[in-house]
Amino acid sequence: MTSALVGSGEGAFAAPGTASGAARDAASSRSGTASGSTTDGAPPQHRPRRTFLDRTLKVWAILIFAFLFTPIVVIVAYSFNTGRLLAAFTGFGFDSFGALFTKPVVRDAVLVSLKVGVIAAIFAALLGTFAGIALARRPGKWTYWFMGLLLLVAVTPEIVDAVALLPWLVFLGQDLGLGMFNNGIVRLVIGNSVFSIAVVTYLVRARLLGMPENLEEASADLYAPPMRTFRRVTLPLTMPAILAGLLLSFTFSLDDTIVASFVQVSGATPWPVYVLSAVHSGLRPEVAAVSSIMLVITLGALAVVGIVLKRAGDSSAEIASTMAGG
Amino acid sequence: MPRRRLPKYALALPAWLWLIAFFIVPVAVVFWYSFGYKPGLFGSHANDVLSFDRYLEVLTPTFFKTFLNTLQIGVAGTLLCFLIGAPVAYWMALKAPAHLKGLLVALVLVPFWTNFLIRTIGWMIVLSPEGWVSQAFQALGFNPVSILYTRPAVLLGVVYNYLPLMILPLFVAFDRVGVVLREASKDLGASPLRTFTRVTFPLARPGVIVGVLLVYIPLMGDYITATVLGGAKGNMVGQMLASQFQTAQNWALGSAMAIMLILITMGSIAVMGGLIILGTMPIRRRNRVRLQEVSV
């Protein structure tokens, strides 16, 4: 299927091979002089050849990037809507941002989201880090079971998680009388933790697997007790992955709508669930305004992840796969 | 390594227990509920009589229609994501200037990390009767169109929402192929088409599989896109099973739907995977023979 798509395109434009070949030679000699090397047998570099296909691909990519940003631009633009309803733009102003301070419902929802995000992130980072270290450094038969469990977590549709957790938390909280499971924040943290733990575990494991055990062995050979080796060697090595996992978990919880809308208790409604209920009852511009602020927070957290990973020596491709949740 | 008294998995034990307590057990409970029934108007579930009746109920046209609808949107959405995303990922990894790669990845990550619900609401604004699309149609002299709350709107929504999940793994895959092997293929006289079908694509294939799965699995279970953009006409399974828990209070039926959703998602992946393996077998066999000729 794929080869049919992209391949046939390349084939169609490969026909005037001689012409493009000449262009390629010209281009390569140009890039050769630009980089200062004159020999043709220099190590292979990316020779910029501008064929028709390349230009088509570029235009297509730009169009798709525009497509990807359309709704985001719309939301940010409509957050300056002074009208009563979100979808009907009547005038420009900053009124809608005031809702964060004047409307307790909005403010509380945002605070619940932030609080849950921080607790869930720390919790997931803690459990996930230990699990990831164990997976990478203490492999055994159990590794397959555990990886299988993580895979199961990753492929189960979120909606199934959500409908499964609701009766379970009700059972724990009401039938067994464990009061903590009736607490809104605890429920949301539990709801968000499952997926986050899987992601942090995966990231930490991947980072440690990419690093030989030499340093830890050296530390042990130098008579460092296991705890000190862990604290002074293993932990610092893992730090970029832990930090990335922490921030990713935070943004996961901040964005979580599906599980939260099932497990939430009235009085501790997180922001996305508030928005989802507003979809049915009529959206107001403050939804866009607060969402824009949340977007800035999320992007700030992700920028930090990107910088941390870049400092740790990851390539853009590695960062991309990390940020897509492993 | 010094010997330890603790078992190897000791450090993973907290995470393990947590995942069992709040993932395995709840899903197992749902599985158990799916064999029960709804006792009367005010009960949500009962399991004193076990049967497959809820599954048979799910298979009746009323509910199964939604499953078929979801399957269609799932397959069409995944295919569209691939057709749209693959050229973008290919360009980003192999044609775009190297110093821009980081920026381009960031540009895909921003929409990916924008709240799913908010992005969808953004489309709701665009597609609404007073939105841009409708106004553009009116300016061209057509009647005002209402795309919102139809199946095309849901399809647009899911393609948009899951596109980054297709582009990112494909980018990683194409990026791993790198320039060197492609140059070698060209230097050995292969046409661009041959380079693509014999070098680039085979090496990128794992990424293609990851991308397709990353899009297809959550897409089948999508709840938000259909809720916001679909209305009554663009119903999907996620919404239907959620309503069994939230409004109809029929947990037994909802559980059967959840299990059915997992079965259909996994089953369709197995079928598609099998078909692809069978379909490409002749091509791969041919390639293998030629490769041996070359090596001799």
Coordinates of C-alpha atoms in Angstrom, one line a residue:
Chain A
M1 CA 0.0 0.0 0.0
T2 CA 2.7 2.4 1.0
S3 CA 5.1 1.7 -1.8
A4 CA 2.2 2.2 -4.1
L5 CA 1.5 5.6 -2.7
V6 CA 4.9 7.2 -2.4
G7 CA 6.7 4.9 -4.7
S8 CA 4.5 5.6 -7.8
G9 CA 5.0 9.3 -7.2
E10 CA 8.7 8.9 -7.3
G11 CA 8.5 6.7 -10.4
A12 CA 6.5 9.2 -12.2
F13 CA 9.1 11.9 -11.7
A14 CA 12.1 9.7 -12.2
A15 CA 11.5 9.4 -15.9
P16 CA 13.5 12.4 -17.0
G17 CA 16.5 10.8 -15.2
T18 CA 19.2 12.4 -17.3
A19 CA 17.9 15.9 -16.8
S20 CA 17.7 15.5 -13.0
G21 CA 21.1 13.8 -13.0
A22 CA 22.6 16.8 -14.5
A23 CA 20.9 19.0 -12.0
R24 CA 22.2 16.7 -9.3
D25 CA 25.8 17.1 -10.4
A26 CA 25.4 20.9 -10.5
A27 CA 23.9 20.8 -7.0
S28 CA 26.5 18.6 -5.6
S29 CA 29.4 20.7 -6.9
R30 CA 27.6 23.7 -5.4
S31 CA 27.3 22.1 -2.0
G32 CA 30.8 20.8 -2.3
T33 CA 32.2 24.3 -2.6
A34 CA 29.9 25.6 0.0
S35 CA 31.2 23.1 2.6
G36 CA 34.7 23.8 1.6
S37 CA 35.6 20.3 0.3
T38 CA 36.5 20.0 -3.3
T39 CA 36.9 16.3 -3.8
D40 CA 33.9 14.4 -5.2
G41 CA 34.7 11.3 -3.1
A42 CA 34.0 13.2 0.1
P43 CA 31.9 11.3 2.7
P44 CA 28.3 11.1 1.6
Q45 CA 26.5 14.3 2.6
H46 CA 22.9 15.2 2.1
R47 CA 23.0 16.7 -1.3
P48 CA 20.1 19.1 -1.8
R49 CA 18.5 18.2 -5.1
R50 CA 15.4 20.1 -5.8
T51 CA 13.3 17.8 -7.9
F52 CA 9.6 18.4 -8.7
L53 CA 8.7 15.6 -6.3
D54 CA 10.7 17.2 -3.5
R55 CA 8.9 20.5 -4.0
T56 CA 5.5 18.8 -4.0
L57 CA 6.4 17.0 -0.8
K58 CA 7.4 20.3 0.8
V59 CA 4.2 22.0 -0.2
W60 CA 2.2 19.1 1.1
A61 CA 4.1 19.1 4.4
I62 CA 3.4 22.9 4.8
L63 CA -0.3 22.4 4.1
I64 CA -0.5 19.6 6.7
F65 CA 1.3 21.7 9.2
A66 CA -1.3 24.4 8.6
F67 CA -4.0 21.8 9.0
L68 CA -2.5 20.7 12.3
F69 CA -2.5 24.2 13.7
T70 CA -5.9 25.3 12.4
P71 CA -8.0 24.5 15.6
I72 CA -5.3 25.6 17.9
V73 CA -5.1 29.0 16.2
V74 CA -8.9 29.2 16.3
I75 CA -9.0 28.4 20.0
V76 CA -6.4 31.0 20.8
A77 CA -8.1 33.6 18.6
Y78 CA -11.5 32.9 20.0
S79 CA -10.3 33.3 23.6
F80 CA -10.3 37.1 22.9
N81 CA -14.0 36.9 22.0
T82 CA -16.1 39.2 24.1
G83 CA -19.4 37.7 23.0
R84 CA -21.6 35.4 25.1
L85 CA -21.1 32.3 23.1
L86 CA -17.7 30.8 22.1
A87 CA -18.5 30.0 18.5
A88 CA -20.0 33.4 17.6
F89 CA -17.2 36.0 17.5
T90 CA -18.6 39.4 18.3
G91 CA -15.7 41.6 19.5
F92 CA -12.1 41.6 20.6
G93 CA -11.2 41.9 24.2
F94 CA -9.6 40.3 27.3
D95 CA -12.8 39.8 29.3
S96 CA -12.9 36.1 29.0
F97 CA -9.5 35.7 30.8
G98 CA -11.1 37.3 33.9
A99 CA -13.3 34.2 34.4
L100 CA -10.3 32.6 36.0
F101 CA -10.5 35.0 38.9
T102 CA -14.2 35.9 39.0
K103 CA -15.8 32.4 38.5
P104 CA -15.0 30.0 41.3
V105 CA -16.2 27.0 39.3
V106 CA -13.6 27.7 36.6
R107 CA -10.8 28.5 39.1
D108 CA -11.5 25.4 41.2
A109 CA -11.6 23.1 38.1
V110 CA -8.2 24.5 37.0
L111 CA -6.8 24.1 40.5
V112 CA -8.0 20.5 40.8
S113 CA -6.4 19.7 37.4
L114 CA -3.0 21.2 38.5
K115 CA -3.1 19.5 41.9
V116 CA -3.9 16.1 40.4
G117 CA -1.3 16.6 37.7
V118 CA 1.5 17.3 40.2
I119 CA 0.5 14.4 42.6
A120 CA 0.0 11.9 39.8
A121 CA 3.3 12.9 38.1
I122 CA 5.4 12.4 41.3
F123 CA 3.6 9.2 42.1
A124 CA 4.0 7.8 38.6
A125 CA 7.7 8.9 38.4
L126 CA 8.4 7.1 41.7
L127 CA 6.8 3.8 40.9
G128 CA 7.8 3.9 37.2
T129 CA 11.5 4.7 37.9
F130 CA 11.9 1.7 40.3
A131 CA 10.1 -0.6 37.9
G132 CA 12.2 0.7 34.9
I133 CA 15.5 0.2 36.8
A134 CA 14.4 -3.3 37.8
L135 CA 13.5 -4.1 34.2
A136 CA 16.8 -2.9 32.8
R137 CA 19.2 -4.1 35.6
R138 CA 17.5 -7.2 37.0
P139 CA 16.1 -9.0 34.0
G140 CA 14.7 -12.4 34.3
K141 CA 11.7 -14.4 33.4
W142 CA 9.5 -11.9 35.2
T143 CA 10.5 -9.2 32.6
Y144 CA 8.3 -10.7 29.9
W145 CA 5.3 -10.8 32.2
F146 CA 5.8 -7.2 33.2
M147 CA 6.4 -5.9 29.7
G148 CA 3.3 -7.8 28.6
L149 CA 1.4 -6.0 31.3
L150 CA 2.7 -2.7 30.2
L151 CA 1.8 -3.5 26.6
L152 CA -1.7 -4.4 27.8
V153 CA -2.0 -1.1 29.5
A154 CA -0.9 0.7 26.4
V155 CA -3.3 -1.1 24.0
T156 CA -6.4 -1.0 26.1
P157 CA -8.7 1.7 24.9
E158 CA -8.9 4.5 27.5
I159 CA -12.7 4.3 27.6
V160 CA -12.4 0.7 28.7
D161 CA -10.1 1.7 31.5
A162 CA -12.6 4.4 32.5
V163 CA -15.7 2.2 32.6
A164 CA -13.7 -0.4 34.5
L165 CA -12.4 1.9 37.2
L166 CA -15.7 3.4 38.0
P167 CA -17.4 0.3 39.4
W168 CA -14.2 -0.8 41.0
L169 CA -13.7 2.5 42.9
V170 CA -17.3 2.5 43.9
F171 CA -16.8 -1.0 45.3
L172 CA -13.7 -0.1 47.2
G173 CA -15.1 3.1 48.5
Q174 CA -18.7 2.3 49.4
D175 CA -19.0 -1.5 49.7
L176 CA -15.7 -2.0 51.4
G177 CA -15.9 1.3 53.2
L178 CA -12.4 2.5 52.4
G179 CA -13.0 6.2 52.7
M180 CA -9.9 7.3 50.8
F181 CA -11.4 6.0 47.5
N182 CA -14.3 8.4 47.9
N183 CA -11.9 11.3 47.8
G184 CA -12.1 13.1 44.4
I185 CA -8.3 13.9 44.2
V186 CA -7.3 10.3 45.1
R187 CA -9.7 8.9 42.5
L188 CA -8.3 11.2 39.8
V189 CA -4.7 10.4 40.7
I190 CA -5.5 6.6 40.5
G191 CA -7.3 7.1 37.2
N192 CA -4.3 9.0 35.7
S193 CA -1.6 6.9 37.3
V194 CA -2.0 3.6 35.4
F195 CA -1.0 4.9 32.0
S196 CA 1.6 7.3 33.4
I197 CA 3.4 4.5 35.3
A198 CA 3.6 2.5 32.1
V199 CA 5.1 5.5 30.2
V200 CA 7.7 6.3 32.9
T201 CA 8.7 2.7 33.3
Y202 CA 9.2 2.4 29.6
L203 CA 11.3 5.6 29.3
V204 CA 13.5 4.7 32.3
R205 CA 14.0 1.1 31.0
A206 CA 14.9 2.4 27.5
R207 CA 17.4 4.8 28.8
L208 CA 19.2 2.3 31.1
L209 CA 19.2 -0.4 28.4
G210 CA 21.1 2.1 26.2
M211 CA 23.8 2.4 28.8
P212 CA 26.2 -0.4 29.7
E213 CA 26.4 -1.5 33.3
N214 CA 30.2 -0.6 33.4
L215 CA 29.8 2.4 35.6
E216 CA 27.7 0.6 38.2
E217 CA 30.1 -2.3 38.2
A218 CA 33.0 0.1 38.6
S219 CA 31.3 1.7 41.6
A220 CA 30.7 -1.7 43.2
D221 CA 34.3 -2.7 42.5
L222 CA 35.4 0.4 44.3
Y223 CA 33.5 -0.8 47.4
A224 CA 30.5 1.5 47.2
P225 CA 27.6 -0.2 49.0
P226 CA 24.6 -0.9 46.7
M227 CA 22.6 2.0 48.0
R228 CA 25.4 4.4 47.3
T229 CA 25.9 3.0 43.8
F230 CA 22.2 3.5 43.2
R231 CA 22.2 7.0 44.6
R232 CA 25.4 8.3 43.0
V233 CA 25.5 6.4 39.7
T234 CA 22.3 4.8 38.6
L235 CA 20.0 7.6 39.6
P236 CA 22.0 10.4 38.0
L237 CA 22.3 8.3 34.8
T238 CA 18.5 7.8 34.7
M239 CA 17.7 11.4 35.6
P240 CA 16.8 12.7 32.1
A241 CA 14.4 9.9 31.6
I242 CA 12.8 10.4 35.0
L243 CA 12.4 14.1 34.4
A244 CA 10.9 13.5 31.0
G245 CA 8.5 10.9 32.4
L246 CA 7.6 13.2 35.3
L247 CA 6.7 16.1 33.0
L248 CA 4.9 13.8 30.5
S249 CA 2.8 12.3 33.3
F250 CA 2.0 15.8 34.4
T251 CA 0.7 16.8 31.0
F252 CA -1.1 13.5 30.6
S253 CA -3.1 14.2 33.8
L254 CA -3.7 17.8 32.9
D255 CA -5.3 16.6 29.6
D256 CA -7.0 13.5 30.8
T257 CA -10.7 13.8 30.0
I258 CA -12.1 10.3 29.5
V259 CA -11.0 8.5 32.7
A260 CA -11.5 11.7 34.7
S261 CA -15.1 12.1 33.5
F262 CA -15.9 8.7 34.9
V263 CA -14.1 8.6 38.2
Q264 CA -14.5 12.2 39.2
V265 CA -16.6 13.1 42.3
S266 CA -18.7 16.2 42.2
G267 CA -16.8 19.0 44.0
A268 CA -13.5 17.9 42.5
T269 CA -14.2 18.4 38.8
P270 CA -11.0 18.7 36.8
W271 CA -10.8 21.3 34.0
P272 CA -11.3 19.1 30.9
V273 CA -14.3 17.4 32.5
Y274 CA -15.8 20.9 33.1
V275 CA -15.2 21.7 29.5
L276 CA -16.8 18.4 28.3
S277 CA -19.9 19.1 30.3
A278 CA -20.0 22.6 28.9
V279 CA -19.9 21.2 25.3
H280 CA -23.4 20.0 25.9
S281 CA -24.7 23.0 27.8
G282 CA -23.2 25.7 25.7
L283 CA -19.5 26.8 25.5
R284 CA -18.5 30.3 26.5
P285 CA -15.3 32.1 25.5
E286 CA -13.7 31.6 28.9
V287 CA -13.3 27.9 27.9
A288 CA -11.0 29.0 25.1
A289 CA -9.2 31.6 27.3
V290 CA -8.4 29.1 30.1
S291 CA -7.5 26.5 27.6
S292 CA -5.0 28.9 26.0
I293 CA -3.4 29.4 29.4
M294 CA -3.3 25.6 30.0
L295 CA -1.8 25.2 26.6
V296 CA 1.0 27.6 27.5
I297 CA 1.6 25.6 30.8
T298 CA 1.7 22.3 28.8
L299 CA 4.0 23.6 26.2
G300 CA 6.3 25.1 28.8
A301 CA 6.6 21.6 30.5
L302 CA 7.3 20.0 27.1
A303 CA 9.9 22.5 26.2
V304 CA 11.7 21.6 29.4
V305 CA 11.5 17.9 28.5
G306 CA 12.9 18.7 25.0
I307 CA 15.8 20.7 26.5
V308 CA 16.5 18.0 29.1
L309 CA 16.6 15.3 26.5
K310 CA 18.7 17.4 24.1
R311 CA 21.2 18.1 26.9
A312 CA 21.3 14.3 27.5
G313 CA 22.4 13.9 23.9
D314 CA 19.2 12.6 22.3
S315 CA 18.6 13.3 18.6
S316 CA 15.3 14.8 17.3
A317 CA 14.1 11.4 16.4
E318 CA 14.7 10.0 19.9
I319 CA 13.0 13.0 21.4
A320 CA 10.1 12.5 19.1
S321 CA 9.6 8.9 20.1
T322 CA 10.0 9.8 23.8
M323 CA 7.5 12.6 23.6
A324 CA 5.0 10.5 21.8
G325 CA 4.9 8.5 25.0
G326 CA 7.5 5.9 24.2
Chain B
M1 CA 27.3 -8.2 41.0
P2 CA 26.8 -8.9 44.7
R3 CA 24.2 -11.5 45.6
R4 CA 21.0 -10.1 47.1
R5 CA 18.4 -11.6 49.2
L6 CA 15.6 -9.6 47.5
P7 CA 14.1 -11.2 44.4
K8 CA 15.0 -9.6 41.1
Y9 CA 11.6 -8.0 40.6
A10 CA 11.5 -6.4 44.1
L11 CA 12.0 -2.9 42.8
A12 CA 9.2 -3.3 40.3
L13 CA 6.8 -4.7 42.9
P14 CA 5.1 -1.4 43.8
A15 CA 4.3 -0.6 40.2
W16 CA 3.3 -4.2 39.6
L17 CA 0.9 -4.3 42.5
W18 CA -0.5 -0.9 41.6
L19 CA -1.2 -1.9 38.0
I20 CA -2.8 -5.2 39.1
A21 CA -5.0 -3.3 41.6
F22 CA -6.1 -0.5 39.3
F23 CA -5.9 -2.0 35.9
I24 CA -6.0 -5.8 35.8
V25 CA -8.6 -6.3 38.5
P26 CA -11.1 -3.6 37.3
V27 CA -10.9 -4.9 33.7
A28 CA -11.4 -8.4 35.0
V29 CA -14.4 -7.2 36.9
V30 CA -15.8 -5.7 33.7
F31 CA -15.2 -9.1 32.0
W32 CA -17.1 -10.7 34.8
Y33 CA -20.0 -8.2 34.6
S34 CA -20.4 -8.9 30.9
F35 CA -21.8 -12.3 31.7
G36 CA -24.4 -10.9 34.0
Y37 CA -27.6 -9.0 33.5
K38 CA -29.5 -5.8 34.5
P39 CA -31.9 -6.6 37.4
G40 CA -34.9 -4.4 37.1
L41 CA -35.1 -0.6 36.7
F42 CA -32.8 0.5 39.5
G43 CA -30.1 -2.1 39.6
S44 CA -27.0 -1.7 37.5
H45 CA -25.8 -5.3 37.3
A46 CA -26.3 -8.7 38.8
N47 CA -24.3 -11.9 38.3
D48 CA -26.3 -14.6 39.9
V49 CA -27.2 -16.1 36.5
L50 CA -24.4 -16.2 34.0
S51 CA -24.9 -16.2 30.3
F52 CA -23.7 -15.0 26.9
D53 CA -27.0 -13.1 26.5
R54 CA -25.4 -9.6 26.7
Y55 CA -23.0 -10.5 23.9
L56 CA -26.0 -11.7 21.8
E57 CA -27.7 -8.4 22.7
V58 CA -24.6 -6.5 21.5
L59 CA -24.8 -8.4 18.2
T60 CA -28.4 -7.3 17.5
P61 CA -28.6 -4.7 14.7
T62 CA -29.5 -1.8 17.1
F63 CA -26.0 -2.0 18.7
F64 CA -24.0 -3.8 16.1
K65 CA -24.7 -1.0 13.6
T66 CA -22.6 1.3 15.8
F67 CA -19.8 -1.3 15.9
L68 CA -19.8 -1.5 12.1
N69 CA -19.9 2.3 11.9
T70 CA -16.9 2.5 14.3
L71 CA -15.0 -0.1 12.3
Q72 CA -15.5 1.9 9.1
I73 CA -14.4 5.1 10.7
G74 CA -11.4 3.3 12.3
V75 CA -10.2 1.8 9.0
A76 CA -10.9 4.9 6.9
G77 CA -9.4 7.2 9.5
T78 CA -6.2 5.1 9.9
L79 CA -5.8 4.8 6.1
L80 CA -6.3 8.6 5.6
C81 CA -3.8 9.3 8.5
F82 CA -1.3 7.1 6.7
L83 CA -1.8 8.6 3.3
I84 CA -1.6 12.1 4.6
G85 CA 1.1 11.6 7.2
A86 CA 3.6 9.3 5.3
P87 CA 4.6 12.0 2.8
V88 CA 5.0 14.5 5.6
A89 CA 7.1 12.2 7.7
Y90 CA 9.2 11.2 4.7
W91 CA 9.8 14.9 3.9
M92 CA 10.7 15.8 7.5
A93 CA 13.1 12.9 7.9
L94 CA 14.9 12.8 4.5
K95 CA 14.2 16.0 2.5
A96 CA 13.9 18.8 5.0
P97 CA 17.1 20.7 6.0
A98 CA 18.8 18.9 8.9
H99 CA 19.0 21.9 11.1
L100 CA 15.2 22.3 10.9
K101 CA 14.4 18.7 12.0
G102 CA 14.1 19.6 15.7
L103 CA 11.8 22.5 15.0
L104 CA 9.6 20.3 12.7
V105 CA 9.3 17.6 15.3
A106 CA 8.3 20.3 17.8
L107 CA 5.7 21.6 15.3
V108 CA 4.1 18.1 15.2
L109 CA 4.3 17.7 19.0
V110 CA 2.5 21.0 19.8
P111 CA -0.8 19.8 18.3
F112 CA -0.3 16.4 19.8
W113 CA 0.1 17.8 23.2
T114 CA -2.7 20.3 23.0
N115 CA -5.6 19.0 24.9
F116 CA -7.5 16.5 22.8
L117 CA -10.9 18.0 23.8
I118 CA -9.8 21.5 23.1
R119 CA -8.5 20.7 19.6
T120 CA -11.8 19.0 18.9
I121 CA -13.7 22.1 20.1
G122 CA -11.5 24.1 17.8
W123 CA -12.9 22.1 14.8
M124 CA -16.4 22.5 16.3
I125 CA -16.0 26.2 15.9
V126 CA -14.7 26.0 12.4
L127 CA -17.4 23.6 11.3
S128 CA -20.4 25.2 13.0
P129 CA -23.1 26.8 10.9
E130 CA -21.7 30.2 11.7
G131 CA -18.2 29.0 11.2
W132 CA -15.7 29.7 8.4
V133 CA -16.4 26.7 6.3
S134 CA -20.1 27.4 6.1
Q135 CA -19.4 31.1 5.5
A136 CA -17.0 30.2 2.6
F137 CA -19.7 28.1 1.1
Q138 CA -22.3 30.8 1.4
A139 CA -19.9 33.3 -0.1
L140 CA -19.6 31.0 -3.1
G141 CA -23.3 31.1 -3.5
F142 CA -24.2 27.7 -2.0
N143 CA -26.7 27.1 0.8
P144 CA -25.2 27.1 4.3
V145 CA -23.9 23.7 4.9
S146 CA -23.9 21.9 8.3
I147 CA -21.0 19.5 8.4
L148 CA -21.1 19.5 12.2
Y149 CA -22.8 16.4 13.7
T150 CA -22.3 14.2 10.6
R151 CA -20.0 11.3 9.9
P152 CA -17.6 13.3 7.7
A153 CA -17.1 15.7 10.6
V154 CA -16.2 12.7 12.9
L155 CA -13.8 11.4 10.2
L156 CA -12.2 14.8 9.9
G157 CA -11.9 15.0 13.6
V158 CA -10.3 11.6 14.1
V159 CA -7.9 12.1 11.2
Y160 CA -6.9 15.4 12.7
N161 CA -6.6 14.1 16.2
Y162 CA -4.5 11.0 15.4
L163 CA -2.4 12.4 12.6
P164 CA 0.6 13.3 14.9
L165 CA 0.6 9.7 16.2
M166 CA 1.1 8.5 12.6
I167 CA 3.7 11.2 11.6
L168 CA 5.9 10.8 14.7
P169 CA 6.7 7.0 14.4
L170 CA 7.0 7.3 10.7
F171 CA 9.4 10.2 11.1
V172 CA 11.5 8.1 13.5
A173 CA 11.5 5.2 11.1
F174 CA 12.5 7.2 8.0
D175 CA 15.1 9.1 10.0
R176 CA 16.7 5.8 11.1
V177 CA 17.0 4.7 7.4
G178 CA 19.2 7.8 7.0
V179 CA 20.8 9.1 3.9
V180 CA 23.8 6.8 3.6
L181 CA 22.0 3.6 2.5
R182 CA 19.8 5.5 0.1
E183 CA 22.9 7.2 -1.5
A184 CA 24.5 3.8 -1.8
S185 CA 21.5 2.5 -3.5
K186 CA 21.6 5.4 -5.9
D187 CA 25.3 5.1 -6.5
L188 CA 24.7 1.4 -7.4
G189 CA 22.4 2.6 -10.1
A190 CA 18.9 2.1 -8.6
S191 CA 16.2 4.5 -9.7
P192 CA 14.5 6.6 -7.0
L193 CA 11.5 4.2 -7.1
R194 CA 13.7 1.2 -6.7
T195 CA 15.5 2.9 -3.8
F196 CA 12.2 3.6 -2.1
T197 CA 10.7 0.1 -2.6
R198 CA 13.9 -1.9 -1.9
V199 CA 15.7 0.2 0.7
T200 CA 13.7 3.0 2.3
F201 CA 10.4 1.3 2.8
P202 CA 11.6 -2.2 4.0
L203 CA 13.8 -0.5 6.6
A204 CA 11.0 1.8 7.7
R205 CA 8.4 -1.0 7.9
P206 CA 8.5 -1.4 11.7
G207 CA 7.7 2.3 12.1
V208 CA 4.8 1.9 9.7
I209 CA 3.4 -0.9 11.7
V210 CA 3.8 1.1 15.0
G211 CA 2.2 4.1 13.4
V212 CA -0.8 2.2 12.1
L213 CA -1.3 0.5 15.5
L214 CA -0.9 3.8 17.5
V215 CA -3.6 5.4 15.4
Y216 CA -6.0 2.5 14.9
I217 CA -6.2 1.2 18.5
P218 CA -7.2 4.5 20.2
L219 CA -9.2 5.5 17.2
M220 CA -11.5 2.5 17.6
G221 CA -12.0 3.4 21.3
D222 CA -12.5 7.1 20.6
Y223 CA -15.0 8.8 22.8
I224 CA -14.3 12.5 22.7
T225 CA -14.3 13.2 18.9
A226 CA -17.6 11.4 18.3
T227 CA -19.1 13.1 21.4
V228 CA -18.2 16.6 20.3
L229 CA -18.4 16.4 16.5
G230 CA -20.6 13.4 15.9
G231 CA -23.9 14.1 17.7
A232 CA -26.5 11.4 17.0
K233 CA -25.5 10.6 13.5
G234 CA -21.8 10.0 14.0
N235 CA -22.1 7.6 16.9
M236 CA -19.2 5.4 17.9
V237 CA -18.8 2.5 20.3
G238 CA -16.9 4.5 22.9
Q239 CA -19.9 6.8 23.3
M240 CA -22.4 4.0 23.2
L241 CA -20.7 2.0 25.9
A242 CA -20.1 5.1 28.1
S243 CA -23.8 5.8 27.9
Q244 CA -24.6 2.3 29.2
F245 CA -22.6 3.2 32.3
Q246 CA -23.6 6.8 32.7
T247 CA -27.2 7.1 31.6
A248 CA -28.8 3.7 31.0
Q249 CA -27.1 2.2 34.1
N250 CA -26.9 -1.1 32.4
W251 CA -23.4 -2.2 33.4
A252 CA -23.7 -5.7 32.2
L253 CA -24.5 -4.6 28.6
G254 CA -21.9 -1.8 28.8
S255 CA -19.3 -4.4 29.9
A256 CA -20.1 -6.7 27.1
M257 CA -19.7 -3.8 24.7
A258 CA -16.3 -3.0 26.2
I259 CA -15.1 -6.6 25.8
M260 CA -16.6 -6.7 22.3
L261 CA -14.7 -3.5 21.4
I262 CA -11.4 -5.0 22.5
L263 CA -12.2 -8.3 20.6
I264 CA -13.1 -6.5 17.5
T265 CA -10.1 -4.2 17.6
M266 CA -7.7 -7.0 18.2
G267 CA -9.5 -9.3 15.7
S268 CA -9.5 -6.8 12.9
I269 CA -5.7 -6.1 13.5
A270 CA -5.1 -9.9 13.3
V271 CA -7.1 -10.1 10.1
M272 CA -5.5 -7.1 8.5
G273 CA -2.0 -8.3 9.5
G274 CA -2.7 -11.7 8.1
L275 CA -4.0 -10.3 4.8
I276 CA -0.9 -8.0 4.5
I277 CA 1.5 -10.9 5.1
L278 CA -0.4 -13.1 2.6
G279 CA -0.6 -10.3 0.0
T280 CA 3.0 -9.4 0.1
M281 CA 4.4 -12.9 0.2
P282 CA 4.9 -13.3 -3.6
I283 CA 6.7 -9.9 -3.7
R284 CA 9.0 -10.8 -0.8
R285 CA 9.8 -14.2 -2.3
R286 CA 10.7 -12.6 -5.6
N287 CA 12.9 -10.1 -3.9
R288 CA 14.7 -12.8 -1.9
V289 CA 15.5 -14.8 -5.0
R290 CA 16.9 -11.8 -6.8
L291 CA 19.0 -10.9 -3.7
Q292 CA 20.6 -14.4 -3.9
E293 CA 21.4 -14.0 -7.5
V294 CA 23.2 -10.8 -6.8
S295 CA 25.2 -12.2 -3.9
V296 CA 26.3 -15.1 -6.1

